PDB file of C-alpha atoms in Angstrom:
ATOM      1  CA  UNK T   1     110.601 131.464  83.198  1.00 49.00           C
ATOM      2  CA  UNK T   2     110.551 133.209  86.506  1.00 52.00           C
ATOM      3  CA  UNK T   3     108.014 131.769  88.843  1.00 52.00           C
ATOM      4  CA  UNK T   4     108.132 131.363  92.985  1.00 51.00           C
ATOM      5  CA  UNK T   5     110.170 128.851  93.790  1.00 68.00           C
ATOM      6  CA  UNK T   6     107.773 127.489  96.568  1.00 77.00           C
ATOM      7  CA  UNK T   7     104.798 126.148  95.058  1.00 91.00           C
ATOM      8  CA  UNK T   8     102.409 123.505  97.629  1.00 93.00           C
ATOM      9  CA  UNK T   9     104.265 120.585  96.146  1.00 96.00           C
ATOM     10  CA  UNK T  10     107.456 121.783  96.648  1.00 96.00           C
ATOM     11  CA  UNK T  11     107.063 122.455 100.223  1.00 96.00           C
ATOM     12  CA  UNK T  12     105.592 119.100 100.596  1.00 97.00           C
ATOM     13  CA  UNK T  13     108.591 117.103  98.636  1.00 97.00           C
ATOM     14  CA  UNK T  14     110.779 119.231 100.458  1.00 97.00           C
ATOM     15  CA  UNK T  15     109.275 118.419 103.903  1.00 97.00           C
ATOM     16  CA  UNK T  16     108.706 115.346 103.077  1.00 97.00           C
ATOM     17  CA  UNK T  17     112.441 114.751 102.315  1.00 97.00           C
ATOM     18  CA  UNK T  18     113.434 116.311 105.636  1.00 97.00           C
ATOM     19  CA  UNK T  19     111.216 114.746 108.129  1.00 98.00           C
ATOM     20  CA  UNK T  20     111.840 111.151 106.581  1.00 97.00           C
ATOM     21  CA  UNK T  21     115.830 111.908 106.015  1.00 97.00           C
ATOM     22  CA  UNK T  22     115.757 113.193 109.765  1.00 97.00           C
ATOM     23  CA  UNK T  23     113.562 110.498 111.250  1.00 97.00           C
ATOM     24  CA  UNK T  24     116.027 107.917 109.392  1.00 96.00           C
ATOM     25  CA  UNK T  25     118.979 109.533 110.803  1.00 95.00           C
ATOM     26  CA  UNK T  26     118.061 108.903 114.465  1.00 96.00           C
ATOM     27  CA  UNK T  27     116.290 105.400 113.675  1.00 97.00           C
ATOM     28  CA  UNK T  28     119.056 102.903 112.552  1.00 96.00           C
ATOM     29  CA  UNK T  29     116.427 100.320 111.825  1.00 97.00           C
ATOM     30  CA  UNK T  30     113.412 102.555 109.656  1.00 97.00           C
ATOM     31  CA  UNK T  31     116.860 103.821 107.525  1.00 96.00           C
ATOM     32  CA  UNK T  32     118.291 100.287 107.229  1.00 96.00           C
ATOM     33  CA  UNK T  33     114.670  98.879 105.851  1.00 97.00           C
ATOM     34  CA  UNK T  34     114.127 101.613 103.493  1.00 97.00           C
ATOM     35  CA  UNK T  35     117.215 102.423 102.255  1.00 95.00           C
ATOM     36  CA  UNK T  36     118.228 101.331  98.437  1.00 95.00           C
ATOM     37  CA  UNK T  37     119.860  97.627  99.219  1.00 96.00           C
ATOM     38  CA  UNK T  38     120.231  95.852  96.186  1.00 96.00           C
ATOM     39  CA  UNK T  39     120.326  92.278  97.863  1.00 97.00           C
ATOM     40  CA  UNK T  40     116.922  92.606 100.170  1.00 97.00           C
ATOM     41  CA  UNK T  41     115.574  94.151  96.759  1.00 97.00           C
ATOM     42  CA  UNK T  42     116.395  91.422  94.441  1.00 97.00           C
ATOM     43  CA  UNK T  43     115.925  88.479  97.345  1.00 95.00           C
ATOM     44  CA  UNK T  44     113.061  89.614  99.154  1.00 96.00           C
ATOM     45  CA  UNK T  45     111.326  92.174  96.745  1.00 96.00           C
ATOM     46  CA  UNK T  46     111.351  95.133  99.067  1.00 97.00           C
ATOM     47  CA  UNK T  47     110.656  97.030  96.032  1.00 97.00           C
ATOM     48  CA  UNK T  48     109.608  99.834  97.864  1.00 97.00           C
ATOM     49  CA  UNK T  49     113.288 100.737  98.591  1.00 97.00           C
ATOM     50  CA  UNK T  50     113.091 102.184  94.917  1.00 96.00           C
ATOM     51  CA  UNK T  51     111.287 104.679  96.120  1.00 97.00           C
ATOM     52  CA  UNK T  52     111.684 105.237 100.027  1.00 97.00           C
ATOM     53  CA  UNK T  53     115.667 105.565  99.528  1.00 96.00           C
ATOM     54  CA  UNK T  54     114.999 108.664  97.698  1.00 95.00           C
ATOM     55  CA  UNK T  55     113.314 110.393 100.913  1.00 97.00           C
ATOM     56  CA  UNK T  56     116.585 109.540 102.674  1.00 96.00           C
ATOM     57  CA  UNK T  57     120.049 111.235 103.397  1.00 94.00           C
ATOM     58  CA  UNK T  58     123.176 110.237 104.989  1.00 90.00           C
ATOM     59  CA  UNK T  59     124.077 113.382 106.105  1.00 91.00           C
ATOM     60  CA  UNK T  60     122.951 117.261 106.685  1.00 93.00           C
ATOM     61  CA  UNK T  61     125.088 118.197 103.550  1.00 90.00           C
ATOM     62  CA  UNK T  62     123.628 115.689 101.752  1.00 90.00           C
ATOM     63  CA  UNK T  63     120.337 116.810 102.344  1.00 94.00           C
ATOM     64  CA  UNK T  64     120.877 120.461 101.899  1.00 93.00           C
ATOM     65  CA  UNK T  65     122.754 119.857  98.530  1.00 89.00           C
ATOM     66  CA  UNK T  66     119.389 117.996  96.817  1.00 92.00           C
ATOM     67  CA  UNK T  67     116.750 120.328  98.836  1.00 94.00           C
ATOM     68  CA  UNK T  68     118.503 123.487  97.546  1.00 91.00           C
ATOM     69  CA  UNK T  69     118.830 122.059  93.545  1.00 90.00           C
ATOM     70  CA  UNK T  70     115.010 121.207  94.349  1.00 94.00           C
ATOM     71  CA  UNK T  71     114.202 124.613  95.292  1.00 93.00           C
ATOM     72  CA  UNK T  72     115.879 126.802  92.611  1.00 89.00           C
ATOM     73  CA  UNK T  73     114.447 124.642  89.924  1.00 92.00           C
ATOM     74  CA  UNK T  74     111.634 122.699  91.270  1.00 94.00           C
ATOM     75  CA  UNK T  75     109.520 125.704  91.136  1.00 93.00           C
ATOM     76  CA  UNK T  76     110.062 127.313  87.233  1.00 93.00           C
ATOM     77  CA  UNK T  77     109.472 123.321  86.251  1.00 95.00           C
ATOM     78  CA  UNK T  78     106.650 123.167  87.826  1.00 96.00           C
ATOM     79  CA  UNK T  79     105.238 126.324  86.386  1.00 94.00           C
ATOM     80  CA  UNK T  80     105.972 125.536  82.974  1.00 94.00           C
ATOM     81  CA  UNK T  81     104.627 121.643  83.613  1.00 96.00           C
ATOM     82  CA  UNK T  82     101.915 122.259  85.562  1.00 95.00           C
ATOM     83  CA  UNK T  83     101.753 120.464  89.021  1.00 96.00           C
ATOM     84  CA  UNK T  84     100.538 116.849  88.357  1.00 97.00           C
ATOM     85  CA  UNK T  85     102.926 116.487  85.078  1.00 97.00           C
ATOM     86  CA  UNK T  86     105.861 118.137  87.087  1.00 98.00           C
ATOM     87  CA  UNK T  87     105.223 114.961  90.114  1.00 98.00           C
ATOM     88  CA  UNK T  88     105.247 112.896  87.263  1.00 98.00           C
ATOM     89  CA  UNK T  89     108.332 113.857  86.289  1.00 98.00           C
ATOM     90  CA  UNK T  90     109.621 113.920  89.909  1.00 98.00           C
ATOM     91  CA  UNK T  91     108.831 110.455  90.641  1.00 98.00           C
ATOM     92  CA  UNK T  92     110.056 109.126  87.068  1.00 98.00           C
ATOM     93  CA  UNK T  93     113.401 110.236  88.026  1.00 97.00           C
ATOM     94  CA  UNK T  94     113.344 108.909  90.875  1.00 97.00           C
ATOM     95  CA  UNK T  95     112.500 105.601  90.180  1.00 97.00           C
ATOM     96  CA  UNK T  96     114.605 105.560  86.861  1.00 96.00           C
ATOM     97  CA  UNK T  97     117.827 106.601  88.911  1.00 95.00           C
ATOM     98  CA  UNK T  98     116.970 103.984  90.967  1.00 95.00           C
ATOM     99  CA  UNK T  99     116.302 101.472  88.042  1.00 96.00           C
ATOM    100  CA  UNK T 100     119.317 102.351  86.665  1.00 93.00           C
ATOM    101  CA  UNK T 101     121.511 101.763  90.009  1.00 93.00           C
ATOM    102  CA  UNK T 102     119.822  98.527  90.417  1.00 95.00           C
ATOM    103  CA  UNK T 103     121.266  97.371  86.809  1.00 94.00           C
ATOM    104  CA  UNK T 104     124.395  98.871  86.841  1.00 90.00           C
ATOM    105  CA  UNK T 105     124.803  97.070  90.568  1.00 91.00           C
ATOM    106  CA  UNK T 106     122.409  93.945  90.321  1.00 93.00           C
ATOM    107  CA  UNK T 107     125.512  91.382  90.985  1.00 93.00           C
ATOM    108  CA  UNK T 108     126.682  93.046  93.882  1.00 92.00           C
ATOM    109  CA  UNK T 109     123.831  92.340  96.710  1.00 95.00           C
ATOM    110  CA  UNK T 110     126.049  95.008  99.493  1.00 93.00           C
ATOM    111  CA  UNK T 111     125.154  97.878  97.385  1.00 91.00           C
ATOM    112  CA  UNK T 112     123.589 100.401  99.455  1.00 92.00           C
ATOM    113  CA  UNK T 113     122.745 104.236  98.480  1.00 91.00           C
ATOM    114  CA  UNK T 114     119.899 106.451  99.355  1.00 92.00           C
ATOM    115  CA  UNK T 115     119.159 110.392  98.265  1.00 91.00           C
ATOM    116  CA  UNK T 116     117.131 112.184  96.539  1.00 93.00           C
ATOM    117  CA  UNK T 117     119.732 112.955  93.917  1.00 90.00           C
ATOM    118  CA  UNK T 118     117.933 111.403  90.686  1.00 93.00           C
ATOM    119  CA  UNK T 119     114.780 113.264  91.335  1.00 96.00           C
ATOM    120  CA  UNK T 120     116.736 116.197  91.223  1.00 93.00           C
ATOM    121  CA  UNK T 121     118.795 115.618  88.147  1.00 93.00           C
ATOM    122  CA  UNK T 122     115.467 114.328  86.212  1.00 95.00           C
ATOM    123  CA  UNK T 123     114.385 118.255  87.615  1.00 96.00           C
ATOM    124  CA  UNK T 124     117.743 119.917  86.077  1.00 93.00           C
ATOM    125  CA  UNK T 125     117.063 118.437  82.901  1.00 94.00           C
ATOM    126  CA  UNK T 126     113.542 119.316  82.730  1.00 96.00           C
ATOM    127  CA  UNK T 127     114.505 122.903  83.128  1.00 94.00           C
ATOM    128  CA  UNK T 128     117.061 122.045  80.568  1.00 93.00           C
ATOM    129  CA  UNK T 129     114.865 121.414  78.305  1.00 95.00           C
ATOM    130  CA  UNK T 130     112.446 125.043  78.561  1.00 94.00           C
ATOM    131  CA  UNK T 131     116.148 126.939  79.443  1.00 92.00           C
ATOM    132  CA  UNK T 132     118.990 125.900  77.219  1.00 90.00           C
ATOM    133  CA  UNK T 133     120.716 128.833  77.775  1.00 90.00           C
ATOM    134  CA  UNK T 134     120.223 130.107  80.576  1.00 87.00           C
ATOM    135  CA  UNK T 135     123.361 130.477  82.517  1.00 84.00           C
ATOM    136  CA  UNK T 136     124.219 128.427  85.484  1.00 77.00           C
ATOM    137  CA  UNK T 137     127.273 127.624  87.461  1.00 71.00           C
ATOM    138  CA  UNK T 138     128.192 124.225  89.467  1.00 69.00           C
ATOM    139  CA  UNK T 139     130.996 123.394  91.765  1.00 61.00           C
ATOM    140  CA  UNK T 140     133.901 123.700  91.554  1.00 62.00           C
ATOM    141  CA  UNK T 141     133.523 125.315  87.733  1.00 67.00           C
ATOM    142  CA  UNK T 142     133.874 129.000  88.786  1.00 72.00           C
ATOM    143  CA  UNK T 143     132.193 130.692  85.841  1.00 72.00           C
ATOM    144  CA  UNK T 144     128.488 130.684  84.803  1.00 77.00           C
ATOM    145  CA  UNK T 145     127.887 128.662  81.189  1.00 81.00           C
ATOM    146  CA  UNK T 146     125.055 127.977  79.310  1.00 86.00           C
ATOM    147  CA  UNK T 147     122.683 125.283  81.213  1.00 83.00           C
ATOM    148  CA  UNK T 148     122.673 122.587  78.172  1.00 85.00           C
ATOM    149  CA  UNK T 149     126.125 122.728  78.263  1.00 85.00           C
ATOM    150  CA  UNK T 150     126.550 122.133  81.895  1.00 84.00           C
ATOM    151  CA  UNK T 151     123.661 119.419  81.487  1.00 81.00           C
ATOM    152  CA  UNK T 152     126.180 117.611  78.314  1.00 83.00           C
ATOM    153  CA  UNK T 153     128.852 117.990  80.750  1.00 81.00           C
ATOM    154  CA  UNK T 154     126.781 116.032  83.948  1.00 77.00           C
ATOM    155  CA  UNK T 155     125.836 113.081  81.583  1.00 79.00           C
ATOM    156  CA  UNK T 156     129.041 112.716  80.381  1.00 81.00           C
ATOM    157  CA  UNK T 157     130.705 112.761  83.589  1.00 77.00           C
ATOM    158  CA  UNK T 158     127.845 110.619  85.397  1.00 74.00           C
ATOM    159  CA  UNK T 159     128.632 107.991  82.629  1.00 74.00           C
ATOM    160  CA  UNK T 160     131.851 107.972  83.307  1.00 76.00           C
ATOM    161  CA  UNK T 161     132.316 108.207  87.107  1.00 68.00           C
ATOM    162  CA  UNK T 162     129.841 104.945  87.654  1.00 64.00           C
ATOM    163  CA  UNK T 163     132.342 103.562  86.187  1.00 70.00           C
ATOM    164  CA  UNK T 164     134.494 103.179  88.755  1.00 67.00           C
ATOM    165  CA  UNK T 165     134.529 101.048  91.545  1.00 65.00           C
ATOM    166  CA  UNK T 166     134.608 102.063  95.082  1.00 57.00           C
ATOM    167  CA  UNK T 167     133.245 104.879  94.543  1.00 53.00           C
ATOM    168  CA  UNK T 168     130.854 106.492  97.861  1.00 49.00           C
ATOM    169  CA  UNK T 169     128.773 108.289  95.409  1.00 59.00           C
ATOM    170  CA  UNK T 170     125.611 106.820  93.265  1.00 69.00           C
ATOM    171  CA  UNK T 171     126.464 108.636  89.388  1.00 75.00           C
ATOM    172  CA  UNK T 172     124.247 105.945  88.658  1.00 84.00           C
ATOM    173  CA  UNK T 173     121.224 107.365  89.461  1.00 86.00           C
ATOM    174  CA  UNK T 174     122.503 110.447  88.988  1.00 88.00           C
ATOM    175  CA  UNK T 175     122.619 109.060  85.511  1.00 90.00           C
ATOM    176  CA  UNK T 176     119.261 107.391  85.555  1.00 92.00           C
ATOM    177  CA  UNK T 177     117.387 110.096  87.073  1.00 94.00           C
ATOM    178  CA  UNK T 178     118.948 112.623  84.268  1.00 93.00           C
ATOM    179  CA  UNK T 179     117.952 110.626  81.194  1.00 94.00           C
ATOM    180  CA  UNK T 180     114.155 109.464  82.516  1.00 97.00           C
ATOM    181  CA  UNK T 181     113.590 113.502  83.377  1.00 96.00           C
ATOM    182  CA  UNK T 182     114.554 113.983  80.375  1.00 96.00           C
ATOM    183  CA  UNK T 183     112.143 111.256  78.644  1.00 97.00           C
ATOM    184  CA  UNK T 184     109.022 111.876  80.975  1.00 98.00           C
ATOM    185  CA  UNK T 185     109.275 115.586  80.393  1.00 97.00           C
ATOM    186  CA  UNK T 186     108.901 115.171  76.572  1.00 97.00           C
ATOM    187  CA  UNK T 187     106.238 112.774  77.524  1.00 97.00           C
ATOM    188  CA  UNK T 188     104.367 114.995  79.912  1.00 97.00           C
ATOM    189  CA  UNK T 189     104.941 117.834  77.734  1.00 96.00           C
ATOM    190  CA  UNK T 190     105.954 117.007  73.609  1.00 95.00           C
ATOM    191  CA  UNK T 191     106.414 121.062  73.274  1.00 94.00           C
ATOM    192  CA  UNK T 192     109.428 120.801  75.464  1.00 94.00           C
ATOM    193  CA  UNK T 193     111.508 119.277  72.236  1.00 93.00           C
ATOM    194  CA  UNK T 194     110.467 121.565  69.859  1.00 93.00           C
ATOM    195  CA  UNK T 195     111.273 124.586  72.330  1.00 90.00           C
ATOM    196  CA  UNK T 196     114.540 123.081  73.199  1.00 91.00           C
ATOM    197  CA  UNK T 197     115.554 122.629  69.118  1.00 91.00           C
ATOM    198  CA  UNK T 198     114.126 125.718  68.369  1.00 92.00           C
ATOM    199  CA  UNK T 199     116.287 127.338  70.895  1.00 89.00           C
ATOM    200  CA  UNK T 200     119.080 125.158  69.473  1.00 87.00           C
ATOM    201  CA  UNK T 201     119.053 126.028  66.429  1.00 89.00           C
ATOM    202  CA  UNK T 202     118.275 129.967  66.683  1.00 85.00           C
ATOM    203  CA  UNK T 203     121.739 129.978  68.759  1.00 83.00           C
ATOM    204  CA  UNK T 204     122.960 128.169  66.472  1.00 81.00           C
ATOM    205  CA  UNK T 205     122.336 130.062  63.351  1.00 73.00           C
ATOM    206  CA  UNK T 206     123.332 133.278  64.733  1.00 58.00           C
ATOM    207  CA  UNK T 207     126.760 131.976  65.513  1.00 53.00           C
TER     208      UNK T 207
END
């Protein structure tokens, strides 16, 4: 699966991301009404928070981080999706990372995150799913592994670090975003299950 990486929707989710994340960044106000807030979400049923917050970043690095996993993968889903199924699965991974982060945090009305960061992961696992084993490396693991491994070993660790408390990072939608990728690409696309087990199991039974 080697397509371009920038495909028309691409650029525009990726321009999209950085106007609105740059905008917000010089606007206190348009970040602080569109940001993920948990109380005016609940309260006052800005429900559109769900999905502006994912437009948003705190930060440069931030921004970079979840534009660059959106360009080296964003691209080969899309190919193997087709455009409308692969914003399907875009937005589904958004909004479920949100979801998620909403019902892991729905009792603490302060909680505030923003990012595009469960798009992305629902995007990681979709190429999961067509590229088991391809091999892929993540910081700060310094050797390349096989991409369902690395995508056991996010889950896992998602689980586990929104867990904690005080923590300045939303796993939670990390977490979110991960599993309804996961579910709206088999959705969008039932041949991505079979390919993935058939991958599986060839691997597998050569071992």
């Amino acid at each position: 699966m080697e397509e371009p990486l920038f495909t028309p929707v691409i650029v525009l989710l990726i321009a999209g991301n950085v106007l609105a994340s740059l905008y917000a960044l010089s606007n206190a106000k348009f970040m602080d009404r569109n940001l993920f807030h948990v109380g005016p979400i609940l309260q006052n049923q800005e429900w559109h928070r769900l999905v502006t917050s994912g437009f948003l970043h705190g930060g440069f690095l931030h921004l970079f981080v979840n534009m660059y996993v959106l360009f080296s993968f964003g691209g080969e889903v899309e190919a193997q999706l087709g455009t409308v199924s692969f914003i399907i699965v875009y937005f589904a991974a958004l909004l479920g990372g949100n979801a998620w982060a909403l019902l892991e945090n729905k009792n603490k009305p302060s909680y505030r995150a923003l990012g595009a960061s469960g798009a992305t992961s629902g995007v990681v696992m979709s190429f999961i799913l067509f590229e088991p084993f391809r091999g892929m490396m993540i910081f700060p693991i310094p050797f390349f592994m096989p991409a369902v491994l690395l995508g056991v070993l996010f889950l896992v660790g998602s689980a586990i670090l929104a867990q904690r408390e005080n923590k300045t990072i939303g796993h939670e939608a990390h977490l979110g975003g991960a599993l309804a990728g996961i579910v709206a690409t088999i959705l969008v696309e039932p041949s991505a299950l079979s390919n993935f087990s058939g991958q599986v199991a060839e691997v597998l039974g050569g071992v």
